[in-house]
Amino acid sequence: MPGEWTVSFSGVLQGAGAELVFSFALYRRWGPITAVLASIGAGIGEAIHDTSISYAAYDAPYRAAIAGIEIVSAVLIAGIGAWLLVRSLRQTGALSAFPSGK
């Protein structure tokens, strides 16, 4: 089915967007700024996928709105939400064996 490859492609683009930010930070910075920047990278990756595949038939303003909403939601959920989760887990000591727990 054609939908199966698009899910994988979407995941690759999102992961690549986040990993690009982590690589610029040399995998040594785990603060809220890095989390938000990585989520922006992931949101951009998802926006690239969706605007070129899922919403390709729509006009440019609609696709731009979709891209903006995807990037903002990535920041709220994957950036800020993940940072808050890491901060909470760090307090329990569950992340002490990982760089993000230090």
mmCIF file of N, CA, C and O in Angstrom:
data_model
loop_
_atom_site.group_PDB
_atom_site.id
_atom_site.type_symbol
_atom_site.label_atom_id
_atom_site.label_comp_id
_atom_site.label_asym_id
_atom_site.label_seq_id
_atom_site.Cartn_x
_atom_site.Cartn_y
_atom_site.Cartn_z
ATOM 1 N N MET A 1 0.836 -1.190 0.000
ATOM 2 C CA MET A 1 0.000 0.000 0.000
ATOM 3 C C MET A 1 0.876 1.247 0.000
ATOM 4 O O MET A 1 1.907 1.283 0.661
ATOM 5 N N PRO A 2 0.449 2.282 -0.712
ATOM 6 C CA PRO A 2 1.272 3.484 -0.766
ATOM 7 C C PRO A 2 1.389 4.205 0.572
ATOM 8 O O PRO A 2 2.360 4.897 0.810
ATOM 9 N N GLY A 3 0.424 4.066 1.463
ATOM 10 C CA GLY A 3 0.467 4.770 2.741
ATOM 11 C C GLY A 3 1.549 4.264 3.671
ATOM 12 O O GLY A 3 2.013 4.992 4.540
ATOM 13 N N GLU A 4 1.973 3.029 3.496
ATOM 14 C CA GLU A 4 2.974 2.456 4.399
ATOM 15 C C GLU A 4 4.320 3.159 4.274
ATOM 16 O O GLU A 4 4.967 3.456 5.263
ATOM 17 N N TRP A 5 4.757 3.438 3.070
ATOM 18 C CA TRP A 5 6.060 4.084 2.907
ATOM 19 C C TRP A 5 6.023 5.528 3.360
ATOM 20 O O TRP A 5 7.036 6.062 3.807
ATOM 21 N N THR A 6 4.867 6.172 3.248
ATOM 22 C CA THR A 6 4.819 7.573 3.662
ATOM 23 C C THR A 6 4.947 7.723 5.172
ATOM 24 O O THR A 6 5.501 8.716 5.646
ATOM 25 N N VAL A 7 4.462 6.754 5.919
ATOM 26 C CA VAL A 7 4.609 6.809 7.379
ATOM 27 C C VAL A 7 6.085 6.707 7.747
ATOM 28 O O VAL A 7 6.587 7.466 8.578
ATOM 29 N N SER A 8 6.784 5.789 7.121
ATOM 30 C CA SER A 8 8.218 5.640 7.384
ATOM 31 C C SER A 8 8.986 6.886 6.945
ATOM 32 O O SER A 8 9.871 7.365 7.652
ATOM 33 N N PHE A 9 8.637 7.413 5.788
ATOM 34 C CA PHE A 9 9.297 8.613 5.277
ATOM 35 C C PHE A 9 9.059 9.796 6.211
ATOM 36 O O PHE A 9 9.971 10.572 6.498
ATOM 37 N N SER A 10 7.853 9.912 6.727
ATOM 38 C CA SER A 10 7.522 10.967 7.682
ATOM 39 C C SER A 10 8.389 10.844 8.928
ATOM 40 O O SER A 10 8.940 11.832 9.417
ATOM 41 N N GLY A 11 8.513 9.638 9.449
ATOM 42 C CA GLY A 11 9.339 9.407 10.636
ATOM 43 C C GLY A 11 10.799 9.730 10.397
ATOM 44 O O GLY A 11 11.475 10.309 11.270
ATOM 45 N N VAL A 12 11.299 9.393 9.230
ATOM 46 C CA VAL A 12 12.693 9.698 8.896
ATOM 47 C C VAL A 12 12.909 11.208 8.842
ATOM 48 O O VAL A 12 13.899 11.730 9.380
ATOM 49 N N LEU A 13 11.990 11.925 8.214
ATOM 50 C CA LEU A 13 12.130 13.381 8.134
ATOM 51 C C LEU A 13 12.044 14.043 9.507
ATOM 52 O O LEU A 13 12.813 14.962 9.804
ATOM 53 N N GLN A 14 11.134 13.586 10.336
ATOM 54 C CA GLN A 14 11.018 14.152 11.684
ATOM 55 C C GLN A 14 12.278 13.870 12.497
ATOM 56 O O GLN A 14 12.813 14.761 13.167
ATOM 57 N N GLY A 15 12.726 12.622 12.458
ATOM 58 C CA GLY A 15 13.932 12.251 13.200
ATOM 59 C C GLY A 15 15.158 12.988 12.700
ATOM 60 O O GLY A 15 15.995 13.440 13.499
ATOM 61 N N ALA A 16 15.270 13.155 11.390
ATOM 62 C CA ALA A 16 16.421 13.866 10.824
ATOM 63 C C ALA A 16 16.421 15.326 11.257
ATOM 64 O O ALA A 16 17.486 15.885 11.568
ATOM 65 N N GLY A 17 15.246 15.932 11.306
ATOM 66 C CA GLY A 17 15.166 17.323 11.750
ATOM 67 C C GLY A 17 15.642 17.498 13.180
ATOM 68 O O GLY A 17 16.385 18.432 13.498
ATOM 69 N N ALA A 18 15.235 16.589 14.048
ATOM 70 C CA ALA A 18 15.664 16.660 15.449
ATOM 71 C C ALA A 18 17.146 16.313 15.596
ATOM 72 O O ALA A 18 17.890 16.998 16.315
ATOM 73 N N GLU A 19 17.585 15.273 14.921
ATOM 74 C CA GLU A 19 18.984 14.848 15.033
ATOM 75 C C GLU A 19 19.947 15.894 14.502
ATOM 76 O O GLU A 19 21.067 16.017 15.002
ATOM 77 N N LEU A 20 19.525 16.647 13.516
ATOM 78 C CA LEU A 20 20.370 17.721 13.004
ATOM 79 C C LEU A 20 20.665 18.739 14.100
ATOM 80 O O LEU A 20 21.813 19.163 14.281
ATOM 81 N N VAL A 21 19.658 19.082 14.873
ATOM 82 C CA VAL A 21 19.849 20.020 15.982
ATOM 83 C C VAL A 21 20.740 19.405 17.053
ATOM 84 O O VAL A 21 21.669 20.048 17.552
ATOM 85 N N PHE A 22 20.488 18.142 17.409
ATOM 86 C CA PHE A 22 21.321 17.483 18.417
ATOM 87 C C PHE A 22 22.778 17.399 17.962
ATOM 88 O O PHE A 22 23.690 17.541 18.772
ATOM 89 N N SER A 23 22.995 17.169 16.669
ATOM 90 C CA SER A 23 24.375 17.088 16.180
ATOM 91 C C SER A 23 25.063 18.446 16.246
ATOM 92 O O SER A 23 26.253 18.525 16.543
ATOM 93 N N PHE A 24 24.331 19.529 15.970
ATOM 94 C CA PHE A 24 24.913 20.861 16.115
ATOM 95 C C PHE A 24 25.272 21.144 17.571
ATOM 96 O O PHE A 24 26.220 21.868 17.856
ATOM 97 N N ALA A 25 24.512 20.568 18.496
ATOM 98 C CA ALA A 25 24.793 20.732 19.925
ATOM 99 C C ALA A 25 25.825 19.704 20.398
ATOM 100 O O ALA A 25 26.125 19.634 21.589
ATOM 101 N N LEU A 26 26.349 18.921 19.458
ATOM 102 C CA LEU A 26 27.361 17.895 19.736
ATOM 103 C C LEU A 26 26.883 16.861 20.762
ATOM 104 O O LEU A 26 27.692 16.289 21.486
ATOM 105 N N TYR A 27 25.585 16.664 20.817
ATOM 106 C CA TYR A 27 24.984 15.697 21.747
ATOM 107 C C TYR A 27 25.428 15.934 23.194
ATOM 108 O O TYR A 27 25.554 15.009 23.983
ATOM 109 N N ARG A 28 25.652 17.198 23.545
ATOM 110 C CA ARG A 28 26.100 17.532 24.895
ATOM 111 C C ARG A 28 25.177 18.485 25.629
ATOM 112 O O ARG A 28 25.352 18.730 26.803
ATOM 113 N N ARG A 29 24.241 19.055 24.936
ATOM 114 C CA ARG A 29 23.317 20.012 25.562
ATOM 115 C C ARG A 29 21.930 19.383 25.608
ATOM 116 O O ARG A 29 21.406 18.962 24.584
ATOM 117 N N TRP A 30 21.354 19.366 26.808
ATOM 118 C CA TRP A 30 20.062 18.700 26.999
ATOM 119 C C TRP A 30 19.044 19.611 27.666
ATOM 120 O O TRP A 30 18.122 19.163 28.290
ATOM 121 N N GLY A 31 19.218 20.905 27.507
ATOM 122 C CA GLY A 31 18.325 21.855 28.153
ATOM 123 C C GLY A 31 17.074 22.139 27.344
ATOM 124 O O GLY A 31 16.855 21.584 26.259
ATOM 125 N N PRO A 32 16.256 23.029 27.869
ATOM 126 C CA PRO A 32 14.988 23.353 27.205
ATOM 127 C C PRO A 32 15.176 24.012 25.835
ATOM 128 O O PRO A 32 14.369 23.789 24.936
ATOM 129 N N ILE A 33 16.233 24.783 25.662
ATOM 130 C CA ILE A 33 16.458 25.419 24.362
ATOM 131 C C ILE A 33 16.749 24.367 23.297
ATOM 132 O O ILE A 33 16.195 24.407 22.194
ATOM 133 N N THR A 34 17.591 23.400 23.636
ATOM 134 C CA THR A 34 17.887 22.316 22.697
ATOM 135 C C THR A 34 16.629 21.512 22.395
ATOM 136 O O THR A 34 16.384 21.148 21.242
ATOM 137 N N ALA A 35 15.822 21.239 23.416
ATOM 138 C CA ALA A 35 14.584 20.477 23.211
ATOM 139 C C ALA A 35 13.635 21.217 22.279
ATOM 140 O O ALA A 35 13.049 20.612 21.365
ATOM 141 N N VAL A 36 13.495 22.509 22.470
ATOM 142 C CA VAL A 36 12.591 23.292 21.606
ATOM 143 C C VAL A 36 13.151 23.382 20.190
ATOM 144 O O VAL A 36 12.409 23.215 19.212
ATOM 145 N N LEU A 37 14.451 23.617 20.046
ATOM 146 C CA LEU A 37 15.035 23.688 18.708
ATOM 147 C C LEU A 37 14.919 22.351 17.977
ATOM 148 O O LEU A 37 14.629 22.311 16.779
ATOM 149 N N ALA A 38 15.135 21.247 18.703
ATOM 150 C CA ALA A 38 14.995 19.925 18.090
ATOM 151 C C ALA A 38 13.546 19.666 17.684
ATOM 152 O O ALA A 38 13.278 19.070 16.632
ATOM 153 N N SER A 39 12.607 20.125 18.487
ATOM 154 C CA SER A 39 11.203 19.939 18.119
ATOM 155 C C SER A 39 10.834 20.793 16.916
ATOM 156 O O SER A 39 10.006 20.377 16.093
ATOM 157 N N ILE A 40 11.436 21.960 16.780
ATOM 158 C CA ILE A 40 11.221 22.768 15.577
ATOM 159 C C ILE A 40 11.755 22.016 14.357
ATOM 160 O O ILE A 40 11.106 21.968 13.311
ATOM 161 N N GLY A 41 12.936 21.411 14.502
ATOM 162 C CA GLY A 41 13.490 20.605 13.410
ATOM 163 C C GLY A 41 12.579 19.450 13.027
ATOM 164 O O GLY A 41 12.348 19.187 11.842
ATOM 165 N N ALA A 42 12.033 18.776 14.033
ATOM 166 C CA ALA A 42 11.106 17.673 13.762
ATOM 167 C C ALA A 42 9.828 18.195 13.113
ATOM 168 O O ALA A 42 9.297 17.567 12.186
ATOM 169 N N GLY A 43 9.336 19.325 13.579
ATOM 170 C CA GLY A 43 8.130 19.918 12.991
ATOM 171 C C GLY A 43 8.348 20.330 11.549
ATOM 172 O O GLY A 43 7.462 20.161 10.707
ATOM 173 N N ILE A 44 9.517 20.859 11.257
ATOM 174 C CA ILE A 44 9.833 21.220 9.872
ATOM 175 C C ILE A 44 9.883 19.970 9.006
ATOM 176 O O ILE A 44 9.375 19.957 7.877
ATOM 177 N N GLY A 45 10.485 18.901 9.515
ATOM 178 C CA GLY A 45 10.509 17.646 8.775
ATOM 179 C C GLY A 45 9.114 17.133 8.476
ATOM 180 O O GLY A 45 8.820 16.699 7.357
ATOM 181 N N GLU A 46 8.235 17.201 9.455
ATOM 182 C CA GLU A 46 6.848 16.771 9.249
ATOM 183 C C GLU A 46 6.133 17.689 8.270
ATOM 184 O O GLU A 46 5.371 17.231 7.420
ATOM 185 N N ALA A 47 6.386 18.986 8.366
ATOM 186 C CA ALA A 47 5.757 19.934 7.446
ATOM 187 C C ALA A 47 6.214 19.686 6.007
ATOM 188 O O ALA A 47 5.408 19.767 5.073
ATOM 189 N N ILE A 48 7.483 19.376 5.825
ATOM 190 C CA ILE A 48 7.987 19.053 4.485
ATOM 191 C C ILE A 48 7.249 17.849 3.935
ATOM 192 O O ILE A 48 6.796 17.836 2.784
ATOM 193 N N HIS A 49 7.117 16.821 4.749
ATOM 194 C CA HIS A 49 6.404 15.621 4.320
ATOM 195 C C HIS A 49 4.955 15.922 3.975
ATOM 196 O O HIS A 49 4.474 15.592 2.899
ATOM 197 N N ASP A 50 4.259 16.532 4.897
ATOM 198 C CA ASP A 50 2.819 16.728 4.713
ATOM 199 C C ASP A 50 2.488 17.687 3.578
ATOM 200 O O ASP A 50 1.553 17.443 2.825
ATOM 201 N N THR A 51 3.231 18.776 3.478
ATOM 202 C CA THR A 51 2.904 19.739 2.426
ATOM 203 C C THR A 51 3.258 19.224 1.038
ATOM 204 O O THR A 51 2.655 19.641 0.058
ATOM 205 N N SER A 52 4.205 18.305 0.961
ATOM 206 C CA SER A 52 4.576 17.779 -0.357
ATOM 207 C C SER A 52 3.842 16.494 -0.727
ATOM 208 O O SER A 52 3.737 16.172 -1.907
ATOM 209 N N ILE A 53 3.317 15.782 0.262
ATOM 210 C CA ILE A 53 2.648 14.507 -0.035
ATOM 211 C C ILE A 53 1.166 14.550 0.323
ATOM 212 O O ILE A 53 0.306 14.365 -0.523
ATOM 213 N N SER A 54 0.855 14.804 1.567
ATOM 214 C CA SER A 54 -0.535 14.720 2.019
ATOM 215 C C SER A 54 -1.392 15.888 1.560
ATOM 216 O O SER A 54 -2.580 15.733 1.317
ATOM 217 N N TYR A 55 -0.815 17.087 1.482
ATOM 218 C CA TYR A 55 -1.582 18.287 1.137
ATOM 219 C C TYR A 55 -1.092 18.937 -0.149
ATOM 220 O O TYR A 55 -1.304 20.128 -0.364
ATOM 221 N N ALA A 56 -0.457 18.173 -1.010
ATOM 222 C CA ALA A 56 0.128 18.731 -2.239
ATOM 223 C C ALA A 56 -0.910 19.368 -3.151
ATOM 224 O O ALA A 56 -0.605 20.308 -3.882
ATOM 225 N N ALA A 57 -2.137 18.907 -3.105
ATOM 226 C CA ALA A 57 -3.178 19.423 -4.002
ATOM 227 C C ALA A 57 -3.787 20.740 -3.522
ATOM 228 O O ALA A 57 -4.513 21.387 -4.271
ATOM 229 N N TYR A 58 -3.483 21.144 -2.308
ATOM 230 C CA TYR A 58 -4.061 22.377 -1.765
ATOM 231 C C TYR A 58 -3.214 23.587 -2.145
ATOM 232 O O TYR A 58 -2.040 23.456 -2.477
ATOM 233 N N ASP A 59 -3.802 24.769 -2.028
ATOM 234 C CA ASP A 59 -3.071 25.989 -2.384
ATOM 235 C C ASP A 59 -2.024 26.324 -1.319
ATOM 236 O O ASP A 59 -2.040 25.813 -0.206
ATOM 237 N N ALA A 60 -1.100 27.208 -1.694
ATOM 238 C CA ALA A 60 0.048 27.530 -0.843
ATOM 239 C C ALA A 60 -0.338 28.102 0.521
ATOM 240 O O ALA A 60 0.260 27.709 1.527
ATOM 241 N N PRO A 61 -1.307 29.022 0.627
ATOM 242 C CA PRO A 61 -1.645 29.540 1.956
ATOM 243 C C PRO A 61 -2.159 28.451 2.905
ATOM 244 O O PRO A 61 -1.826 28.457 4.092
ATOM 245 N N TYR A 62 -2.928 27.516 2.382
ATOM 246 C CA TYR A 62 -3.433 26.421 3.213
ATOM 247 C C TYR A 62 -2.280 25.540 3.690
ATOM 248 O O TYR A 62 -2.198 25.180 4.858
ATOM 249 N N ARG A 63 -1.368 25.220 2.769
ATOM 250 C CA ARG A 63 -0.220 24.385 3.142
ATOM 251 C C ARG A 63 0.686 25.110 4.133
ATOM 252 O O ARG A 63 1.234 24.495 5.040
ATOM 253 N N ALA A 64 0.834 26.423 3.986
ATOM 254 C CA ALA A 64 1.641 27.197 4.937
ATOM 255 C C ALA A 64 1.005 27.187 6.320
ATOM 256 O O ALA A 64 1.706 27.073 7.334
ATOM 257 N N ALA A 65 -0.324 27.287 6.365
ATOM 258 C CA ALA A 65 -1.018 27.226 7.657
ATOM 259 C C ALA A 65 -0.844 25.863 8.301
ATOM 260 O O ALA A 65 -0.580 25.770 9.513
ATOM 261 N N ILE A 66 -0.961 24.813 7.524
ATOM 262 C CA ILE A 66 -0.752 23.453 8.037
ATOM 263 C C ILE A 66 0.664 23.323 8.587
ATOM 264 O O ILE A 66 0.890 22.799 9.682
ATOM 265 N N ALA A 67 1.648 23.791 7.830
ATOM 266 C CA ALA A 67 3.047 23.703 8.265
ATOM 267 C C ALA A 67 3.250 24.466 9.570
ATOM 268 O O ALA A 67 3.901 23.960 10.499
ATOM 269 N N GLY A 68 2.697 25.656 9.667
ATOM 270 C CA GLY A 68 2.832 26.443 10.889
ATOM 271 C C GLY A 68 2.215 25.751 12.092
ATOM 272 O O GLY A 68 2.805 25.717 13.183
ATOM 273 N N ILE A 69 1.034 25.198 11.904
ATOM 274 C CA ILE A 69 0.354 24.484 12.998
ATOM 275 C C ILE A 69 1.158 23.259 13.414
ATOM 276 O O ILE A 69 1.292 22.971 14.607
ATOM 277 N N GLU A 70 1.730 22.552 12.451
ATOM 278 C CA GLU A 70 2.532 21.375 12.789
ATOM 279 C C GLU A 70 3.785 21.747 13.569
ATOM 280 O O GLU A 70 4.158 21.056 14.527
ATOM 281 N N ILE A 71 4.420 22.826 13.194
ATOM 282 C CA ILE A 71 5.637 23.245 13.898
ATOM 283 C C ILE A 71 5.307 23.715 15.308
ATOM 284 O O ILE A 71 5.990 23.349 16.273
ATOM 285 N N VAL A 72 4.243 24.489 15.463
ATOM 286 C CA VAL A 72 3.845 24.953 16.797
ATOM 287 C C VAL A 72 3.456 23.772 17.683
ATOM 288 O O VAL A 72 3.855 23.704 18.855
ATOM 289 N N SER A 73 2.714 22.819 17.138
ATOM 290 C CA SER A 73 2.317 21.666 17.960
ATOM 291 C C SER A 73 3.527 20.816 18.321
ATOM 292 O O SER A 73 3.593 20.264 19.424
ATOM 293 N N ALA A 74 4.508 20.724 17.431
ATOM 294 C CA ALA A 74 5.734 19.990 17.756
ATOM 295 C C ALA A 74 6.465 20.658 18.913
ATOM 296 O O ALA A 74 6.969 19.981 19.818
ATOM 297 N N VAL A 75 6.514 21.981 18.897
ATOM 298 C CA VAL A 75 7.176 22.710 19.989
ATOM 299 C C VAL A 75 6.447 22.459 21.307
ATOM 300 O O VAL A 75 7.075 22.191 22.335
ATOM 301 N N LEU A 76 5.124 22.531 21.280
ATOM 302 C CA LEU A 76 4.355 22.353 22.518
ATOM 303 C C LEU A 76 4.436 20.929 23.057
ATOM 304 O O LEU A 76 4.620 20.723 24.259
ATOM 305 N N ILE A 77 4.303 19.948 22.175
ATOM 306 C CA ILE A 77 4.251 18.556 22.630
ATOM 307 C C ILE A 77 5.650 17.944 22.744
ATOM 308 O O ILE A 77 6.019 17.427 23.799
ATOM 309 N N ALA A 78 6.410 17.989 21.651
ATOM 310 C CA ALA A 78 7.710 17.312 21.642
ATOM 311 C C ALA A 78 8.820 18.143 22.276
ATOM 312 O O ALA A 78 9.787 17.575 22.781
ATOM 313 N N GLY A 79 8.682 19.452 22.265
ATOM 314 C CA GLY A 79 9.719 20.297 22.856
ATOM 315 C C GLY A 79 9.476 20.577 24.319
ATOM 316 O O GLY A 79 10.162 20.055 25.195
ATOM 317 N N ILE A 80 8.468 21.374 24.590
ATOM 318 C CA ILE A 80 8.174 21.757 25.976
ATOM 319 C C ILE A 80 7.682 20.569 26.784
ATOM 320 O O ILE A 80 8.122 20.348 27.911
ATOM 321 N N GLY A 81 6.787 19.779 26.193
ATOM 322 C CA GLY A 81 6.264 18.604 26.905
ATOM 323 C C GLY A 81 7.354 17.605 27.251
ATOM 324 O O GLY A 81 7.417 17.101 28.377
ATOM 325 N N ALA A 82 8.237 17.335 26.294
ATOM 326 C CA ALA A 82 9.332 16.398 26.559
ATOM 327 C C ALA A 82 10.291 16.952 27.600
ATOM 328 O O ALA A 82 10.784 16.213 28.460
ATOM 329 N N TRP A 83 10.564 18.257 27.534
ATOM 330 C CA TRP A 83 11.464 18.848 28.531
ATOM 331 C C TRP A 83 10.871 18.736 29.930
ATOM 332 O O TRP A 83 11.567 18.393 30.880
ATOM 333 N N LEU A 84 9.586 19.004 30.061
ATOM 334 C CA LEU A 84 8.939 18.873 31.369
ATOM 335 C C LEU A 84 8.973 17.430 31.869
ATOM 336 O O LEU A 84 9.176 17.179 33.055
ATOM 337 N N LEU A 85 8.805 16.497 30.962
ATOM 338 C CA LEU A 85 8.873 15.077 31.335
ATOM 339 C C LEU A 85 10.277 14.699 31.787
ATOM 340 O O LEU A 85 10.443 14.034 32.820
ATOM 341 N N VAL A 86 11.288 15.130 31.052
ATOM 342 C CA VAL A 86 12.673 14.845 31.445
ATOM 343 C C VAL A 86 12.979 15.471 32.797
ATOM 344 O O VAL A 86 13.608 14.849 33.660
ATOM 345 N N ARG A 87 12.538 16.703 32.995
ATOM 346 C CA ARG A 87 12.777 17.380 34.274
ATOM 347 C C ARG A 87 12.144 16.611 35.431
ATOM 348 O O ARG A 87 12.750 16.427 36.482
ATOM 349 N N SER A 88 10.934 16.110 35.223
ATOM 350 C CA SER A 88 10.261 15.329 36.272
ATOM 351 C C SER A 88 10.962 14.003 36.525
ATOM 352 O O SER A 88 11.149 13.598 37.670
ATOM 353 N N LEU A 89 11.364 13.335 35.453
ATOM 354 C CA LEU A 89 12.052 12.049 35.605
ATOM 355 C C LEU A 89 13.431 12.231 36.239
ATOM 356 O O LEU A 89 13.893 11.378 36.990
ATOM 357 N N ARG A 90 14.088 13.341 35.934
ATOM 358 C CA ARG A 90 15.397 13.611 36.515
ATOM 359 C C ARG A 90 15.308 13.703 38.038
ATOM 360 O O ARG A 90 16.177 13.227 38.759
ATOM 361 N N GLN A 91 14.241 14.295 38.529
ATOM 362 C CA GLN A 91 14.057 14.448 39.971
ATOM 363 C C GLN A 91 13.899 13.099 40.671
ATOM 364 O O GLN A 91 14.240 12.964 41.838
ATOM 365 N N THR A 92 13.409 12.100 39.950
ATOM 366 C CA THR A 92 13.240 10.775 40.557
ATOM 367 C C THR A 92 14.538 9.983 40.555
ATOM 368 O O THR A 92 14.647 8.981 41.239
ATOM 369 N N GLY A 93 15.522 10.407 39.763
ATOM 370 C CA GLY A 93 16.778 9.666 39.641
ATOM 371 C C GLY A 93 16.731 8.619 38.549
ATOM 372 O O GLY A 93 17.718 7.920 38.320
ATOM 373 N N ALA A 94 15.619 8.501 37.847
ATOM 374 C CA ALA A 94 15.484 7.477 36.812
ATOM 375 C C ALA A 94 16.382 7.708 35.610
ATOM 376 O O ALA A 94 16.678 6.773 34.866
ATOM 377 N N LEU A 95 16.856 8.916 35.429
ATOM 378 C CA LEU A 95 17.708 9.227 34.281
ATOM 379 C C LEU A 95 19.182 9.410 34.647
ATOM 380 O O LEU A 95 19.969 9.876 33.856
ATOM 381 N N SER A 96 19.546 9.014 35.850
ATOM 382 C CA SER A 96 20.918 9.280 36.321
ATOM 383 C C SER A 96 21.989 8.587 35.486
ATOM 384 O O SER A 96 23.129 9.048 35.456
ATOM 385 N N ALA A 97 21.647 7.521 34.798
ATOM 386 C CA ALA A 97 22.630 6.819 33.970
ATOM 387 C C ALA A 97 22.772 7.443 32.573
ATOM 388 O O ALA A 97 23.604 7.008 31.787
ATOM 389 N N PHE A 98 21.971 8.446 32.267
ATOM 390 C CA PHE A 98 21.955 9.046 30.939
ATOM 391 C C PHE A 98 22.445 10.493 30.992
ATOM 392 O O PHE A 98 22.287 11.166 32.007
ATOM 393 N N PRO A 99 23.020 10.986 29.872
ATOM 394 C CA PRO A 99 23.494 12.383 29.873
ATOM 395 C C PRO A 99 22.393 13.395 30.195
ATOM 396 O O PRO A 99 22.653 14.400 30.840
ATOM 397 N N SER A 100 21.174 13.122 29.754
ATOM 398 C CA SER A 100 20.095 14.071 30.013
ATOM 399 C C SER A 100 19.697 14.094 31.488
ATOM 400 O O SER A 100 19.005 14.997 31.933
ATOM 401 N N GLY A 101 20.148 13.121 32.254
ATOM 402 C CA GLY A 101 19.807 13.059 33.667
ATOM 403 C C GLY A 101 20.822 13.735 34.571
ATOM 404 O O GLY A 101 20.657 13.760 35.796
ATOM 405 N N LYS A 102 21.846 14.280 33.995
ATOM 406 C CA LYS A 102 22.898 14.903 34.813
ATOM 407 C C LYS A 102 22.713 16.399 34.919
ATOM 408 O O LYS A 102 22.095 17.056 34.184
#
